């Protein structure tokens, strides 16, 4: 409710200012307000900043194009199409508000440049007016959202972090022997991915919000990276238990669980998960103690293992215990960082010297980005052809709206659905603007009545944008309504022009919707396969690229790829599940491989190093071209190394600890590979799984 | 002071330059304040910031006109 009032106030303020300054198009300022207004102050600042940046670049480029090709319409449109393609591709590359800046640089050129094909001498004044309008809009939006009941991102982030931690420890506490066979945590994995990126968005925006929160931005991104690691470890642990449970090593599972129970006892306070930073500090202390005693505990349980177990089952237990130890370490680090959020100023100095956390960088699929660029250029080409050949009077209008929709939603998780909503919003907006322009506005006198005339539509649209499920309808209403609202400095509306333009708008939106459906980069099977392939390549590079590699880099890259697939709001269908499986197994194997390679460097024996390198090549081969044969080959090479290691015990070339570590790691990778169906093509009935089992033994 | 300045051959109101300078000045002051921790003593930070900005802008504007 407050938010809606804020939108209305900012809009009216922008309208009043631009009328006061006698600018040509108050609607641009109002549109700017409608676009940048968001419920959080920091987000408004961030979006404003990028909108300004994008507009300025767009205007400069359109000056350039007009100066070069003003006389030649076709040449002008071709170079414009190239520019728009470039901008669409850019908007796919970046996240959030940066991507928005590209969108703007793209479509500003339509608004400023296209009228210039008719009257080139006006370009400069159109550009200057537009930028002034936009600045007025941005100032009003920022002022209103910062001064009147500001809602800080910092508070929201704190709440998010707290909820995430307690959710996560709920998940830890819920795990038990009975539940281990279920695959419930996979859906949690998808949520975790989107959570991580959401927090990253907030973190990026909070930089512009002058508030205490910006003092611990660095710690937030550390927190994010640590959270990714700890959740991967947890998943690996769970997978390992599930695997052993299903292969009938119940004694091993029980032994590991008896260790896990101890951890469970530590992370609960009064039989619930911890909820704030103060409790986190207690937990960090407790985990620290637990970490030091864990080693003894593991020894105790290992001694208590029944005698009937063979060597491979003992290895199972060891790799499980090793994983648990790693998990506890990471959980300790994560909890410490979380606890440090509670005490801001004290540790702020420490951050400055701390190691810079890995950035959530850009990892993308060049082909997909190129295709998005082509799609943007195509939709311009389609509208432009229609404009030129049909000599259509609303051609410019159509091109502008078409470009807006086809660039604005390029990076949205499901553009087809978004455009459907948008077109619905556009229809509603046209109806509103008709009523407003031809029924109400002619009778309005003075600023007060003008405000009353435009207020209802703004309120309705703002109200719709507060509903996440239908927010795009709201923005559709806003864009169409404010683009056609019938006054500049004076009343100017003509029913015939308006109807022409409204039809052109709907037509253009539909066209870009069709193009989204034709070149579908986000939800088709093709794009899923590309992502799976990219994920596999990450494992290959983990196997082959030179050390040192940081596991956190693997994490962020893998998750970034998946995040682009879908906003993570739905994780229902089978194909999505396949991608998640692949993500999790990539993380699992990739991290194990990196750990193995780190450990390998400590081995001085050349022949063993050579063998491990061979076996890494085998794994890389498996992930480059997954097939049963390569899987068997990789597993065989692991077996080979393992037996070589066991033999070397006789010769005693290695410290026993290192040798043991290597064995458990190899064993872990072997189990994971055996279990892993996600990366492989569907089972080939001719090669039965029995064959695999024989090799595995 | 001239009311308009030629910036790359485009006539720009001097007030715009004044606006930009005051934005920069208030950013600098803002940075200084938050580093010295002075904001702890201020009740409504954004209002304060706006007021500081208006002070800068009015002083510069009065110098022009």
PDB file of N, CA and C in Angstrom, chain A residues 227-272:
ATOM      1  N   UNK A 227      28.640 -20.852   1.617  1.00  0.00           N
ATOM      2  CA  UNK A 227      27.378 -21.593   1.649  1.00  0.00           C
ATOM      3  C   UNK A 227      27.303 -22.586   0.504  1.00  0.00           C
ATOM      4  N   UNK A 228      27.767 -22.175  -0.665  1.00  0.00           N
ATOM      5  CA  UNK A 228      27.742 -23.098  -1.788  1.00  0.00           C
ATOM      6  C   UNK A 228      28.590 -24.330  -1.481  1.00  0.00           C
ATOM      7  N   UNK A 229      29.762 -24.104  -0.916  1.00  0.00           N
ATOM      8  CA  UNK A 229      30.633 -25.240  -0.631  1.00  0.00           C
ATOM      9  C   UNK A 229      30.005 -26.177   0.376  1.00  0.00           C
ATOM     10  N   UNK A 230      29.456 -25.594   1.431  1.00  0.00           N
ATOM     11  CA  UNK A 230      28.944 -26.451   2.483  1.00  0.00           C
ATOM     12  C   UNK A 230      27.728 -27.224   1.997  1.00  0.00           C
ATOM     13  N   UNK A 231      26.931 -26.598   1.122  1.00  0.00           N
ATOM     14  CA  UNK A 231      25.764 -27.346   0.651  1.00  0.00           C
ATOM     15  C   UNK A 231      26.181 -28.459  -0.294  1.00  0.00           C
ATOM     16  N   UNK A 232      27.244 -28.233  -1.074  1.00  0.00           N
ATOM     17  CA  UNK A 232      27.725 -29.319  -1.927  1.00  0.00           C
ATOM     18  C   UNK A 232      28.245 -30.481  -1.086  1.00  0.00           C
ATOM     19  N   UNK A 233      29.010 -30.155  -0.057  1.00  0.00           N
ATOM     20  CA  UNK A 233      29.535 -31.221   0.785  1.00  0.00           C
ATOM     21  C   UNK A 233      28.407 -32.010   1.418  1.00  0.00           C
ATOM     22  N   UNK A 234      27.401 -31.277   1.861  1.00  0.00           N
ATOM     23  CA  UNK A 234      26.277 -31.977   2.480  1.00  0.00           C
ATOM     24  C   UNK A 234      25.629 -32.922   1.486  1.00  0.00           C
ATOM     25  N   UNK A 235      25.460 -32.422   0.278  1.00  0.00           N
ATOM     26  CA  UNK A 235      24.847 -33.274  -0.727  1.00  0.00           C
ATOM     27  C   UNK A 235      25.701 -34.511  -1.003  1.00  0.00           C
ATOM     28  N   UNK A 236      27.016 -34.313  -1.095  1.00  0.00           N
ATOM     29  CA  UNK A 236      27.892 -35.464  -1.344  1.00  0.00           C
ATOM     30  C   UNK A 236      27.754 -36.492  -0.235  1.00  0.00           C
ATOM     31  N   UNK A 237      27.707 -35.989   0.977  1.00  0.00           N
ATOM     32  CA  UNK A 237      27.580 -36.878   2.119  1.00  0.00           C
ATOM     33  C   UNK A 237      26.289 -37.682   2.030  1.00  0.00           C
ATOM     34  N   UNK A 238      25.257 -36.965   1.676  1.00  0.00           N
ATOM     35  CA  UNK A 238      23.954 -37.618   1.586  1.00  0.00           C
ATOM     36  C   UNK A 238      23.959 -38.685   0.496  1.00  0.00           C
ATOM     37  N   UNK A 239      24.562 -38.319  -0.661  1.00  0.00           N
ATOM     38  CA  UNK A 239      24.647 -39.254  -1.763  1.00  0.00           C
ATOM     39  C   UNK A 239      25.401 -40.508  -1.342  1.00  0.00           C
ATOM     40  N   UNK A 240      26.513 -40.281  -0.643  1.00  0.00           N
ATOM     41  CA  UNK A 240      27.344 -41.404  -0.227  1.00  0.00           C
ATOM     42  C   UNK A 240      26.554 -42.347   0.679  1.00  0.00           C
ATOM     43  N   UNK A 241      25.820 -41.769   1.598  1.00  0.00           N
ATOM     44  CA  UNK A 241      25.023 -42.607   2.500  1.00  0.00           C
ATOM     45  C   UNK A 241      23.958 -43.365   1.728  1.00  0.00           C
ATOM     46  N   UNK A 242      23.329 -42.656   0.797  1.00  0.00           N
ATOM     47  CA  UNK A 242      22.268 -43.286   0.027  1.00  0.00           C
ATOM     48  C   UNK A 242      22.812 -44.459  -0.778  1.00  0.00           C
ATOM     49  N   UNK A 243      23.974 -44.226  -1.401  1.00  0.00           N
ATOM     50  CA  UNK A 243      24.609 -45.258  -2.197  1.00  0.00           C
ATOM     51  C   UNK A 243      24.895 -46.503  -1.370  1.00  0.00           C
ATOM     52  N   UNK A 244      25.462 -46.255  -0.185  1.00  0.00           N
ATOM     53  CA  UNK A 244      25.832 -47.410   0.626  1.00  0.00           C
ATOM     54  C   UNK A 244      24.614 -48.102   1.183  1.00  0.00           C
ATOM     55  N   UNK A 245      23.597 -47.304   1.427  1.00  0.00           N
ATOM     56  CA  UNK A 245      22.360 -47.910   1.910  1.00  0.00           C
ATOM     57  C   UNK A 245      21.774 -48.818   0.848  1.00  0.00           C
ATOM     58  N   UNK A 246      21.815 -48.336  -0.405  1.00  0.00           N
ATOM     59  CA  UNK A 246      21.164 -49.125  -1.446  1.00  0.00           C
ATOM     60  C   UNK A 246      22.011 -50.314  -1.861  1.00  0.00           C
ATOM     61  N   UNK A 247      23.319 -50.274  -1.639  1.00  0.00           N
ATOM     62  CA  UNK A 247      24.119 -51.450  -1.983  1.00  0.00           C
ATOM     63  C   UNK A 247      24.252 -52.406  -0.813  1.00  0.00           C
ATOM     64  N   UNK A 248      23.557 -52.106   0.272  1.00  0.00           N
ATOM     65  CA  UNK A 248      23.473 -53.076   1.353  1.00  0.00           C
ATOM     66  C   UNK A 248      24.580 -53.020   2.379  1.00  0.00           C
ATOM     67  N   UNK A 249      25.340 -51.916   2.380  1.00  0.00           N
ATOM     68  CA  UNK A 249      26.360 -51.807   3.423  1.00  0.00           C
ATOM     69  C   UNK A 249      25.755 -51.146   4.657  1.00  0.00           C
ATOM     70  N   UNK A 250      24.775 -51.787   5.239  1.00  0.00           N
ATOM     71  CA  UNK A 250      24.032 -51.112   6.309  1.00  0.00           C
ATOM     72  C   UNK A 250      24.901 -50.837   7.527  1.00  0.00           C
ATOM     73  N   UNK A 251      25.864 -51.721   7.773  1.00  0.00           N
ATOM     74  CA  UNK A 251      26.699 -51.501   8.965  1.00  0.00           C
ATOM     75  C   UNK A 251      27.511 -50.229   8.830  1.00  0.00           C
ATOM     76  N   UNK A 252      28.019 -49.999   7.623  1.00  0.00           N
ATOM     77  CA  UNK A 252      28.783 -48.787   7.383  1.00  0.00           C
ATOM     78  C   UNK A 252      27.896 -47.574   7.579  1.00  0.00           C
ATOM     79  N   UNK A 253      26.688 -47.644   7.007  1.00  0.00           N
ATOM     80  CA  UNK A 253      25.770 -46.512   7.117  1.00  0.00           C
ATOM     81  C   UNK A 253      25.474 -46.219   8.578  1.00  0.00           C
ATOM     82  N   UNK A 254      25.234 -47.286   9.338  1.00  0.00           N
ATOM     83  CA  UNK A 254      24.921 -47.069  10.747  1.00  0.00           C
ATOM     84  C   UNK A 254      26.099 -46.437  11.484  1.00  0.00           C
ATOM     85  N   UNK A 255      27.292 -46.909  11.169  1.00  0.00           N
ATOM     86  CA  UNK A 255      28.467 -46.349  11.841  1.00  0.00           C
ATOM     87  C   UNK A 255      28.613 -44.873  11.515  1.00  0.00           C
ATOM     88  N   UNK A 256      28.413 -44.535  10.215  1.00  0.00           N
ATOM     89  CA  UNK A 256      28.533 -43.124   9.833  1.00  0.00           C
ATOM     90  C   UNK A 256      27.446 -42.296  10.493  1.00  0.00           C
ATOM     91  N   UNK A 257      26.277 -42.901  10.588  1.00  0.00           N
ATOM     92  CA  UNK A 257      25.185 -42.149  11.194  1.00  0.00           C
ATOM     93  C   UNK A 257      25.407 -41.884  12.665  1.00  0.00           C
ATOM     94  N   UNK A 258      26.063 -42.827  13.318  1.00  0.00           N
ATOM     95  CA  UNK A 258      26.325 -42.584  14.736  1.00  0.00           C
ATOM     96  C   UNK A 258      27.230 -41.372  14.898  1.00  0.00           C
ATOM     97  N   UNK A 259      28.119 -41.146  13.896  1.00  0.00           N
ATOM     98  CA  UNK A 259      28.936 -39.935  13.921  1.00  0.00           C
ATOM     99  C   UNK A 259      28.088 -38.702  13.623  1.00  0.00           C
ATOM    100  N   UNK A 260      27.200 -38.889  12.661  1.00  0.00           N
ATOM    101  CA  UNK A 260      26.376 -37.763  12.225  1.00  0.00           C
ATOM    102  C   UNK A 260      25.446 -37.305  13.343  1.00  0.00           C
ATOM    103  N   UNK A 261      24.985 -38.276  14.126  1.00  0.00           N
ATOM    104  CA  UNK A 261      24.115 -37.928  15.261  1.00  0.00           C
ATOM    105  C   UNK A 261      24.790 -36.926  16.179  1.00  0.00           C
ATOM    106  N   UNK A 262      26.107 -37.113  16.377  1.00  0.00           N
ATOM    107  CA  UNK A 262      26.843 -36.202  17.249  1.00  0.00           C
ATOM    108  C   UNK A 262      26.781 -34.784  16.705  1.00  0.00           C
ATOM    109  N   UNK A 263      26.961 -34.686  15.382  1.00  0.00           N
ATOM    110  CA  UNK A 263      26.907 -33.371  14.755  1.00  0.00           C
ATOM    111  C   UNK A 263      25.532 -32.745  14.930  1.00  0.00           C
ATOM    112  N   UNK A 264      24.518 -33.592  14.730  1.00  0.00           N
ATOM    113  CA  UNK A 264      23.141 -33.119  14.868  1.00  0.00           C
ATOM    114  C   UNK A 264      22.922 -32.515  16.248  1.00  0.00           C
ATOM    115  N   UNK A 265      23.446 -33.207  17.242  1.00  0.00           N
ATOM    116  CA  UNK A 265      23.279 -32.726  18.606  1.00  0.00           C
ATOM    117  C   UNK A 265      23.937 -31.358  18.767  1.00  0.00           C
ATOM    118  N   UNK A 266      25.068 -31.157  18.063  1.00  0.00           N
ATOM    119  CA  UNK A 266      25.772 -29.884  18.213  1.00  0.00           C
ATOM    120  C   UNK A 266      24.994 -28.744  17.574  1.00  0.00           C
ATOM    121  N   UNK A 267      24.430 -28.999  16.374  1.00  0.00           N
ATOM    122  CA  UNK A 267      23.829 -27.872  15.672  1.00  0.00           C
ATOM    123  C   UNK A 267      22.448 -27.491  16.196  1.00  0.00           C
ATOM    124  N   UNK A 268      21.851 -28.288  17.058  1.00  0.00           N
ATOM    125  CA  UNK A 268      20.552 -27.866  17.584  1.00  0.00           C
ATOM    126  C   UNK A 268      20.764 -27.158  18.905  1.00  0.00           C
ATOM    127  N   UNK A 269      20.040 -26.083  19.078  1.00  0.00           N
ATOM    128  CA  UNK A 269      20.014 -25.425  20.375  1.00  0.00           C
ATOM    129  C   UNK A 269      18.603 -25.545  20.904  1.00  0.00           C
ATOM    130  N   UNK A 270      18.453 -26.131  22.044  1.00  0.00           N
ATOM    131  CA  UNK A 270      17.129 -26.372  22.647  1.00  0.00           C
ATOM    132  C   UNK A 270      16.198 -27.038  21.649  1.00  0.00           C
ATOM    133  N   UNK A 271      16.751 -28.009  20.937  1.00  0.00           N
ATOM    134  CA  UNK A 271      15.971 -28.801  19.998  1.00  0.00           C
ATOM    135  C   UNK A 271      15.359 -27.989  18.865  1.00  0.00           C
ATOM    136  N   UNK A 272      16.007 -26.924  18.443  1.00  0.00           N
ATOM    137  CA  UNK A 272      15.578 -26.196  17.246  1.00  0.00           C
ATOM    138  C   UNK A 272      16.819 -25.647  16.547  1.00  0.00           C
TER     139      UNK A 272
END
